[in-house]
JSON list of C-alpha atoms and ligand atoms in Angstrom, two decimals:
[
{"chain": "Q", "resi": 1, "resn": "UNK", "atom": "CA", "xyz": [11.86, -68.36, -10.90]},
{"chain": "Q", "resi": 2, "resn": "UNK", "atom": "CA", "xyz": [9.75, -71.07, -9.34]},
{"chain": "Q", "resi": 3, "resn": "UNK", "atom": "CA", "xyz": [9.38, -70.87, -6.03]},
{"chain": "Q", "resi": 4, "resn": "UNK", "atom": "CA", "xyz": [7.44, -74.04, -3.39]},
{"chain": "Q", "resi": 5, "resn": "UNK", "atom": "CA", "xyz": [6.48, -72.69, 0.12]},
{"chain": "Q", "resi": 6, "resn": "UNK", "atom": "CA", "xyz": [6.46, -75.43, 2.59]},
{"chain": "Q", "resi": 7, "resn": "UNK", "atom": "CA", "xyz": [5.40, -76.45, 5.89]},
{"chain": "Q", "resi": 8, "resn": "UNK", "atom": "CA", "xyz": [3.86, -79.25, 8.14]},
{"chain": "Q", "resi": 9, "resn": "UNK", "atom": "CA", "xyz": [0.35, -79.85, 6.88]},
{"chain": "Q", "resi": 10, "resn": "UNK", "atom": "CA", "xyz": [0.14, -77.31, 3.57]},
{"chain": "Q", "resi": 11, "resn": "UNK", "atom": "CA", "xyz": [-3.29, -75.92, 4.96]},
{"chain": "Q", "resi": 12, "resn": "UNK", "atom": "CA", "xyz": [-2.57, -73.18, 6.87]},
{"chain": "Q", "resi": 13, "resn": "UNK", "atom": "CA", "xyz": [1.19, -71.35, 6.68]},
{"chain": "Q", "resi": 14, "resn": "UNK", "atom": "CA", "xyz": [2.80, -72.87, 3.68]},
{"chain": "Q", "resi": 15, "resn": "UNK", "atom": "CA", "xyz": [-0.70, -72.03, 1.61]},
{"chain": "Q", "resi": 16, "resn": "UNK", "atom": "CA", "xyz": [-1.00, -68.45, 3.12]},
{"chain": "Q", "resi": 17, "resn": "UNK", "atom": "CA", "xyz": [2.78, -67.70, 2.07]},
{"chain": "Q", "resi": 18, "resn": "UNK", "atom": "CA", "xyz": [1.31, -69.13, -1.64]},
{"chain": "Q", "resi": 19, "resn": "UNK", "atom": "CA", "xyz": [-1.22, -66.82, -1.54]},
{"chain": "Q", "resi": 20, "resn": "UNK", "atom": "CA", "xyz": [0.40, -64.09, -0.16]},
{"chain": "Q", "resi": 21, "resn": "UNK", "atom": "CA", "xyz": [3.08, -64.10, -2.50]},
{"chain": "Q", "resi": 22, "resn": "UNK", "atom": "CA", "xyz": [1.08, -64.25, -5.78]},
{"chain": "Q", "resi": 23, "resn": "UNK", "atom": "CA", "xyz": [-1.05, -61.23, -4.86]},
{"chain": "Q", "resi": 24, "resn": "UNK", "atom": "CA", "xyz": [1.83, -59.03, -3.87]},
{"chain": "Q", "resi": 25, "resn": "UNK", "atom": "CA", "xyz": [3.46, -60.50, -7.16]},
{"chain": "Q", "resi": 26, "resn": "UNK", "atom": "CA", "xyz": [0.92, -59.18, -9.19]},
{"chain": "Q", "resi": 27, "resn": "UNK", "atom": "CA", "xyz": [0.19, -56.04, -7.69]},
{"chain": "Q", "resi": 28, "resn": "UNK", "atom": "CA", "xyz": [3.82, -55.08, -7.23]},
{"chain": "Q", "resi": 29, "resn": "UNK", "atom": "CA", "xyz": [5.47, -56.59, -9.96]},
{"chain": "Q", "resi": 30, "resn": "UNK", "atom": "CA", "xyz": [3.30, -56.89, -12.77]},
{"chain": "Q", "resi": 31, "resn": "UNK", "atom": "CA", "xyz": [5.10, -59.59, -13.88]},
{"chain": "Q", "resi": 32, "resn": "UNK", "atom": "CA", "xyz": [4.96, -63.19, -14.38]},
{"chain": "Q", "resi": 33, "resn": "UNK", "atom": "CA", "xyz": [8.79, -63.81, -13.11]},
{"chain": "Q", "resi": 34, "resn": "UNK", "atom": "CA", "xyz": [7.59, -65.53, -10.38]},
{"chain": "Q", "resi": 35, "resn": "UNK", "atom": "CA", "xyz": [5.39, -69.06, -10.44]},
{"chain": "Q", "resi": 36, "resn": "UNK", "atom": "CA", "xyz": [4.11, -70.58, -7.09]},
{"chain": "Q", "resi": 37, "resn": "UNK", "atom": "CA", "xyz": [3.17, -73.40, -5.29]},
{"chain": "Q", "resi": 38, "resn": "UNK", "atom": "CA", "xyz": [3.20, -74.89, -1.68]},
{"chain": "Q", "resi": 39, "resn": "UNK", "atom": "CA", "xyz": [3.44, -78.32, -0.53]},
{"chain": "Q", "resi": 40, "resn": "UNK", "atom": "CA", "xyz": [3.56, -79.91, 3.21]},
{"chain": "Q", "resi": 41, "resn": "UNK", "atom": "CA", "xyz": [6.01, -82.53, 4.65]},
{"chain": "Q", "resi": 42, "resn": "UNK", "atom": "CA", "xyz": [2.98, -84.25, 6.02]},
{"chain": "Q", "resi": 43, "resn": "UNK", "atom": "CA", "xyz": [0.50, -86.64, 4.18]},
{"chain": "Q", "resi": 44, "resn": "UNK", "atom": "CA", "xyz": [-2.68, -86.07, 6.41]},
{"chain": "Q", "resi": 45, "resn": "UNK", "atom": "CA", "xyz": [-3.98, -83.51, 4.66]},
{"chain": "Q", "resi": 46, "resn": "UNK", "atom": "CA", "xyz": [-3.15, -84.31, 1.18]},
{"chain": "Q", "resi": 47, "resn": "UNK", "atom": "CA", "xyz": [-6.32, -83.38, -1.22]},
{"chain": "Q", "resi": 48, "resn": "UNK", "atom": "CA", "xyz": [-7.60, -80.94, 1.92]},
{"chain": "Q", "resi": 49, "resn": "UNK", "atom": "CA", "xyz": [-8.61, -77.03, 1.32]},
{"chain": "Q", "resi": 50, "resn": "UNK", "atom": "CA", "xyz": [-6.97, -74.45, 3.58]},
{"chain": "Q", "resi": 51, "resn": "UNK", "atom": "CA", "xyz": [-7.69, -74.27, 7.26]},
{"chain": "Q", "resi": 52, "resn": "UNK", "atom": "CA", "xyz": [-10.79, -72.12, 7.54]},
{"chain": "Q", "resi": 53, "resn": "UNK", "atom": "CA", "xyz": [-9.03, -70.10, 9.91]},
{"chain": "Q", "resi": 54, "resn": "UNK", "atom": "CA", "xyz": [-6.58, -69.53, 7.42]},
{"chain": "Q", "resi": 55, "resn": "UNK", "atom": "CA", "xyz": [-9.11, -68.79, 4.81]},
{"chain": "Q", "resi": 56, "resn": "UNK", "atom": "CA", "xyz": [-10.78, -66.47, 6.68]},
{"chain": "Q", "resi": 57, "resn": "UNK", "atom": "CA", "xyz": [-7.68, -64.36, 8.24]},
{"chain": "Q", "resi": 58, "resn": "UNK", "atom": "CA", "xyz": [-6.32, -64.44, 4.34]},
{"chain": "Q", "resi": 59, "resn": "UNK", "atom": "CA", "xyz": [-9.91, -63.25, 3.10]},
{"chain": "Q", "resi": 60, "resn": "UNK", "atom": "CA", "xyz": [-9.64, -60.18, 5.10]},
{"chain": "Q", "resi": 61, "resn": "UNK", "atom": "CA", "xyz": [-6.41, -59.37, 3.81]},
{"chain": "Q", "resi": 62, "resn": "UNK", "atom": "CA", "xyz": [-7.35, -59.36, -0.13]},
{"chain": "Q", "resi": 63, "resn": "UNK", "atom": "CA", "xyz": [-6.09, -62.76, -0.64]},
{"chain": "Q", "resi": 64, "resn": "UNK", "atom": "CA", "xyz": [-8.20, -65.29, -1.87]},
{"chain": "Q", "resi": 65, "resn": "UNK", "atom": "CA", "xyz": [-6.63, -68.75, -0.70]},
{"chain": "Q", "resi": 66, "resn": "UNK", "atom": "CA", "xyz": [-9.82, -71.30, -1.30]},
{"chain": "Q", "resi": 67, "resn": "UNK", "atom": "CA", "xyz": [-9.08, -72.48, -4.24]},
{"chain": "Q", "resi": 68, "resn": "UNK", "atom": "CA", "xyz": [-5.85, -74.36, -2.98]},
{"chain": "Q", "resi": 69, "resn": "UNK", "atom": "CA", "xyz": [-5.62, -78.48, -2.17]},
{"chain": "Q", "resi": 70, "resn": "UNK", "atom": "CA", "xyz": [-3.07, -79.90, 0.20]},
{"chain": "Q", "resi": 71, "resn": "UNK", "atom": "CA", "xyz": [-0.41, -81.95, -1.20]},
{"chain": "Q", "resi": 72, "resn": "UNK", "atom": "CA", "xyz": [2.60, -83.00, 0.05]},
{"chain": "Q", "resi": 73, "resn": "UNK", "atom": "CA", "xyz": [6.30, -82.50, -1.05]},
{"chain": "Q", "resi": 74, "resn": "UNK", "atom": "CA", "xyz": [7.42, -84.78, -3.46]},
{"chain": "Q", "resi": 75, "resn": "UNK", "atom": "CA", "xyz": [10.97, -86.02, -5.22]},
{"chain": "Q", "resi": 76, "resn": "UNK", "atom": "CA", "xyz": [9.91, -83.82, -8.21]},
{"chain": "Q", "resi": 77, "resn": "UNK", "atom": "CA", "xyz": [10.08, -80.80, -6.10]},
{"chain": "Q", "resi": 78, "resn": "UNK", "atom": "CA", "xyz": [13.62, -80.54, -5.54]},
{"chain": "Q", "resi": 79, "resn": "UNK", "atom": "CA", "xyz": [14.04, -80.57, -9.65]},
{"chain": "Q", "resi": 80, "resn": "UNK", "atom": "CA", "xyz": [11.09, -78.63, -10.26]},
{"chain": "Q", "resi": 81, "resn": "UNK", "atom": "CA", "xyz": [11.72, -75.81, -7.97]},
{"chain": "Q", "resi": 82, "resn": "UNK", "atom": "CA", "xyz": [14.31, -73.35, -7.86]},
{"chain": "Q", "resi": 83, "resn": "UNK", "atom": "CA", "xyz": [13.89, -72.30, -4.32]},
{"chain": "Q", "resi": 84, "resn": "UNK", "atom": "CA", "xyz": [11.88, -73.89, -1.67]},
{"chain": "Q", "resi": 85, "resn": "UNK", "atom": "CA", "xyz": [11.17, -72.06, 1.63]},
{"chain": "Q", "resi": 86, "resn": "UNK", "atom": "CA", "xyz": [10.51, -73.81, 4.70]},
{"chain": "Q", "resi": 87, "resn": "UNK", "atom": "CA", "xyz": [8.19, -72.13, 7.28]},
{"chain": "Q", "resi": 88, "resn": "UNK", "atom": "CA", "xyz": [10.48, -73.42, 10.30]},
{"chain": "Q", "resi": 89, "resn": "UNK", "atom": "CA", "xyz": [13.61, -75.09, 11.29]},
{"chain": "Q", "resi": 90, "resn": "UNK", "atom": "CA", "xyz": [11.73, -78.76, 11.63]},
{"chain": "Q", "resi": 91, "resn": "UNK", "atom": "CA", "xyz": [10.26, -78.42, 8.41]},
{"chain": "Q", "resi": 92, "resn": "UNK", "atom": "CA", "xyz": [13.84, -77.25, 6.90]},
{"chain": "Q", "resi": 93, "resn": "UNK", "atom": "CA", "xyz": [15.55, -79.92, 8.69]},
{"chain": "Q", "resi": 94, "resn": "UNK", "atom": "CA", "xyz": [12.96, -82.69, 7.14]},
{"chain": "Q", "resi": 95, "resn": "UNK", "atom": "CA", "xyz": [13.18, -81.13, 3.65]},
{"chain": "Q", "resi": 96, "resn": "UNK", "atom": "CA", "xyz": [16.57, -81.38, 3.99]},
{"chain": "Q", "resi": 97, "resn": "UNK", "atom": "CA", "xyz": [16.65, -85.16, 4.85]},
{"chain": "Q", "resi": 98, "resn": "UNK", "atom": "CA", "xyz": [14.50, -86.26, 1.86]},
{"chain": "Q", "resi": 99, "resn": "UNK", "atom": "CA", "xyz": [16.54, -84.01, -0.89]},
{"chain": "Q", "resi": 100, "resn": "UNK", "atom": "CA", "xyz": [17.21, -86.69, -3.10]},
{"chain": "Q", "resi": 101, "resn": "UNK", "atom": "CA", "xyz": [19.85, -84.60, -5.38]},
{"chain": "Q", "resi": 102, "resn": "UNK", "atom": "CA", "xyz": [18.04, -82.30, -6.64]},
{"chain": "Q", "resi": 103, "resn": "UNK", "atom": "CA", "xyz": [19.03, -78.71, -7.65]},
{"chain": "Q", "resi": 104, "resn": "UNK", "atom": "CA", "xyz": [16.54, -76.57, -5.56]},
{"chain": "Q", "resi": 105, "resn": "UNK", "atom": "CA", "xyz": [17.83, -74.14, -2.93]},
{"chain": "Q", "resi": 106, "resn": "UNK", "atom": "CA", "xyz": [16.43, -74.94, 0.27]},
{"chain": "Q", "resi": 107, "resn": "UNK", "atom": "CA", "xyz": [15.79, -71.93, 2.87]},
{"chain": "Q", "resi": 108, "resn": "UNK", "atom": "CA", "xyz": [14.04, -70.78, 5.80]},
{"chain": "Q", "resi": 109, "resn": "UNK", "atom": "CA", "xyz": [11.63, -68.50, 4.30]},
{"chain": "Q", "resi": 110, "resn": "UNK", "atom": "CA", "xyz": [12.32, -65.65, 6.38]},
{"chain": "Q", "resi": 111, "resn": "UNK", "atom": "CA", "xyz": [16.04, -65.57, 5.99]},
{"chain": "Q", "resi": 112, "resn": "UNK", "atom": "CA", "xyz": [14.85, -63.11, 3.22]},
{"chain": "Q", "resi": 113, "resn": "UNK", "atom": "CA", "xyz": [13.44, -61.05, 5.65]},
{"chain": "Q", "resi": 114, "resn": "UNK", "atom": "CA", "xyz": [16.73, -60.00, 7.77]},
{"chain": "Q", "resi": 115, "resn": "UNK", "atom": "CA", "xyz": [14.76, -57.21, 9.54]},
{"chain": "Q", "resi": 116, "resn": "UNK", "atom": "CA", "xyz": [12.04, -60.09, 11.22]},
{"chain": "Q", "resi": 117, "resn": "UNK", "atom": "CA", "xyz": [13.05, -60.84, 14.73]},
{"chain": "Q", "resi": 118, "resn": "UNK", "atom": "CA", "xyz": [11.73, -63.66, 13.48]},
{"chain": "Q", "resi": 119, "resn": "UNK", "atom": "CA", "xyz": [13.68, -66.88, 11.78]},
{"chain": "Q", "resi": 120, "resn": "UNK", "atom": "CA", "xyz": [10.73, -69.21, 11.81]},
{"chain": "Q", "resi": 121, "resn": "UNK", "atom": "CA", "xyz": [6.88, -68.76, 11.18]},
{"chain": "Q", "resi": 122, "resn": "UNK", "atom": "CA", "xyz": [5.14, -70.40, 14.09]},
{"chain": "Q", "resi": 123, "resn": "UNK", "atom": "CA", "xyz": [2.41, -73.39, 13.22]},
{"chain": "Q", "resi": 124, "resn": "UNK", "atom": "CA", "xyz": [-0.73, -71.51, 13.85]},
{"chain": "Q", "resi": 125, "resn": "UNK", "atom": "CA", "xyz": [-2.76, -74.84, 14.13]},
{"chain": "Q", "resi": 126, "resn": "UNK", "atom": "CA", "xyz": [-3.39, -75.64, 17.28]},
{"chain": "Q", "resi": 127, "resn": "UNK", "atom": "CA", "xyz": [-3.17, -71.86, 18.37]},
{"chain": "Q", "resi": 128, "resn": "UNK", "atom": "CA", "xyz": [-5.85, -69.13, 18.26]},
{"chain": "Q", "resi": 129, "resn": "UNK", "atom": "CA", "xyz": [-6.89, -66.49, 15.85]},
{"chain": "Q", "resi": 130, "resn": "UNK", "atom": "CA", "xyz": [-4.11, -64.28, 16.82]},
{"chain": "Q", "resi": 131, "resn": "UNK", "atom": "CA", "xyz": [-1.46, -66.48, 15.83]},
{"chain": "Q", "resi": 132, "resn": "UNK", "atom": "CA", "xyz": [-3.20, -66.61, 12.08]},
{"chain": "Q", "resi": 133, "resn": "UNK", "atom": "CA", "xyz": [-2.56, -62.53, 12.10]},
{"chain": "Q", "resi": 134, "resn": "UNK", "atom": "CA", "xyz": [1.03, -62.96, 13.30]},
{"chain": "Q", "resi": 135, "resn": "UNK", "atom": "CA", "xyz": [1.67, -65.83, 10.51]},
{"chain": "Q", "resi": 136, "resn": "UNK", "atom": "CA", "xyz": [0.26, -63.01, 8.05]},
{"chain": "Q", "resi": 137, "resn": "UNK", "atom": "CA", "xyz": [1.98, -60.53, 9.63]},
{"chain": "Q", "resi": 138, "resn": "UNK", "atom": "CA", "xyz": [5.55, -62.17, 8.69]},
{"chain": "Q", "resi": 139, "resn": "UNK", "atom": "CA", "xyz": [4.47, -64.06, 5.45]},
{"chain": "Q", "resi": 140, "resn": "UNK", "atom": "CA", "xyz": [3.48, -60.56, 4.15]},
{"chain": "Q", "resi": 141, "resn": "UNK", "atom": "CA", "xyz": [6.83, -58.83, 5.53]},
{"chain": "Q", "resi": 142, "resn": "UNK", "atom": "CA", "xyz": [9.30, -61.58, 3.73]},
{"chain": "Q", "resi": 143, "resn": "UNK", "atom": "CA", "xyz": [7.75, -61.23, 0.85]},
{"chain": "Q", "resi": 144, "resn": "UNK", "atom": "CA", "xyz": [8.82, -57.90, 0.17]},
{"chain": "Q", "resi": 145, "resn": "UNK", "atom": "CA", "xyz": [12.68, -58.78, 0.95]},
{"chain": "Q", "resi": 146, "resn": "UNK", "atom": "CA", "xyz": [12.28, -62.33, -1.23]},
{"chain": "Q", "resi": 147, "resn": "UNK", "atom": "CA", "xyz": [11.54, -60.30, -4.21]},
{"chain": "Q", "resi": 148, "resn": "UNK", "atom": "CA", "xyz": [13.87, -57.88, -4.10]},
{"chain": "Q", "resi": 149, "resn": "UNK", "atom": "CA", "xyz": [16.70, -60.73, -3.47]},
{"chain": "Q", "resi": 150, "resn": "UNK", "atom": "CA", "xyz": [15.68, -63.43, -6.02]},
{"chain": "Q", "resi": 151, "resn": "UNK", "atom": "CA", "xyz": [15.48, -60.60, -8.43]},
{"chain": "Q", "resi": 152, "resn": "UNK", "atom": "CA", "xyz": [19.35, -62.53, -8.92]},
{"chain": "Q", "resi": 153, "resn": "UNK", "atom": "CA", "xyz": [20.03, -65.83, -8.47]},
{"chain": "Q", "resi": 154, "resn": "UNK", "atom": "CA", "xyz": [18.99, -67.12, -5.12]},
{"chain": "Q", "resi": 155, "resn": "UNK", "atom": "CA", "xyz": [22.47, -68.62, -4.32]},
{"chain": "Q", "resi": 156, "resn": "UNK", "atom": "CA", "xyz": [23.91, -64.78, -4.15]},
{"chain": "Q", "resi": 157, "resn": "UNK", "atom": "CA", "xyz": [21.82, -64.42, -0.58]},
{"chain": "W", "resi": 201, "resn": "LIG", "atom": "P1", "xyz": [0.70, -76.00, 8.79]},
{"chain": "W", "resi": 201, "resn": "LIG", "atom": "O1", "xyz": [-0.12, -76.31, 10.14]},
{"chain": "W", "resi": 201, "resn": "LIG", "atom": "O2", "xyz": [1.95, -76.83, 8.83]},
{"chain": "W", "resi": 201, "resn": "LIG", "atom": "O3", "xyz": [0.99, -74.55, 8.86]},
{"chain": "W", "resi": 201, "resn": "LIG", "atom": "O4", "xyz": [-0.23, -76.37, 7.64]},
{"chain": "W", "resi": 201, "resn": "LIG", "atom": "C1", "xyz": [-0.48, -77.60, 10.52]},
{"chain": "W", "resi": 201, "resn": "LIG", "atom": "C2", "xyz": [-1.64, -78.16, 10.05]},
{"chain": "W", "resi": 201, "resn": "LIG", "atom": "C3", "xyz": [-2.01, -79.43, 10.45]},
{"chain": "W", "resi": 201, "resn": "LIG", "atom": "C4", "xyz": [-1.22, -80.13, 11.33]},
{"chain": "W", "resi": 201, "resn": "LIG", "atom": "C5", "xyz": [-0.05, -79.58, 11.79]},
{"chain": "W", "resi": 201, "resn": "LIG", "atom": "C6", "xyz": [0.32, -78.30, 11.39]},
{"chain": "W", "resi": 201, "resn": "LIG", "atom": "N1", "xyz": [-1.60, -81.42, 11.77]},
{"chain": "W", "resi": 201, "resn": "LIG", "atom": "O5", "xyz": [-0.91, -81.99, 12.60]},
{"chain": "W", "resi": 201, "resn": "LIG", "atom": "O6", "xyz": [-2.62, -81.95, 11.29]}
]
């Protein structure tokens, strides 16, 4: 199952949910069902590292996020990927717009995390600190229900 977090600018929520979901992957699953990547709608940061912000707030958390470069989503993506998660309605809107025909499932990332009063991960970008902890906060709380779900096809959400 491949999997492409995305979001805005691909260095702060979109790289966090990568991170996020390989470490929980490996510590939970022990498997390699899952592959990962994360890509934004925006070019501006293409070849970037994370946010520091996000680096550090991910740090603290066990999650090691460094090593990641900004890129943004391409025509590939939509036949590479079997599911890609969009951090908030504008992002799912504008992934949406560019899908060229591809067979990718596009979602808001936390519809597979019904109990979130959330639907959408805030951009933490212009924000302070606290609004890194909340973006953790939810990316690590989705996780949990996107495994359990997309242990079966995606499309039976
Ligand atoms: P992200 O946050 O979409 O979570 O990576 C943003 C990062 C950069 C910008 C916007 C959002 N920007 O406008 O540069």
């Amino acid at each position: 199952m491949r999997i492409l977090f995305v979001c805005l600018g691909n260095i702060c929520r979109s790289p966090s949910a990568e991170g996020v979901a390989r470490a929980r992957a490996a510590a939970l699953l022990k498997s390699d069902h899952y592959v990962f990547d994360s890509a934004g709608t925006g070019e501006w940061h293409a070849g970037d590292p994370p946010d520091p912000r996000a680096v550090s707030a991910c740090a603290a958390r066990g999650v090691d996020i460094s090593g990641q470069r900004a890129r943004q989503l391409s025509n590939d993506d939509f036949r590479t990927f079997d599911l890609i998660l969009a951090m908030d309605q504008s992002n799912l809107s504008e992934i949406t717009r560019r899908n060229t025909g591809g067979s990718a499932t596009i979602r808001l990332l936390l519809d597979y995390a019904p109990h979130s009063a959330n639907r959408e991960v805030p951009d933490p970008y212009y924000g302070g600190d606290d609004g890194f902890e909340h973006m953790l906060d939810l990316l690590e709380n989705a996780m949990d229900g996107l495994f359990e779900r997309t242990g079966r096809p995606p499309r039976a959400l």
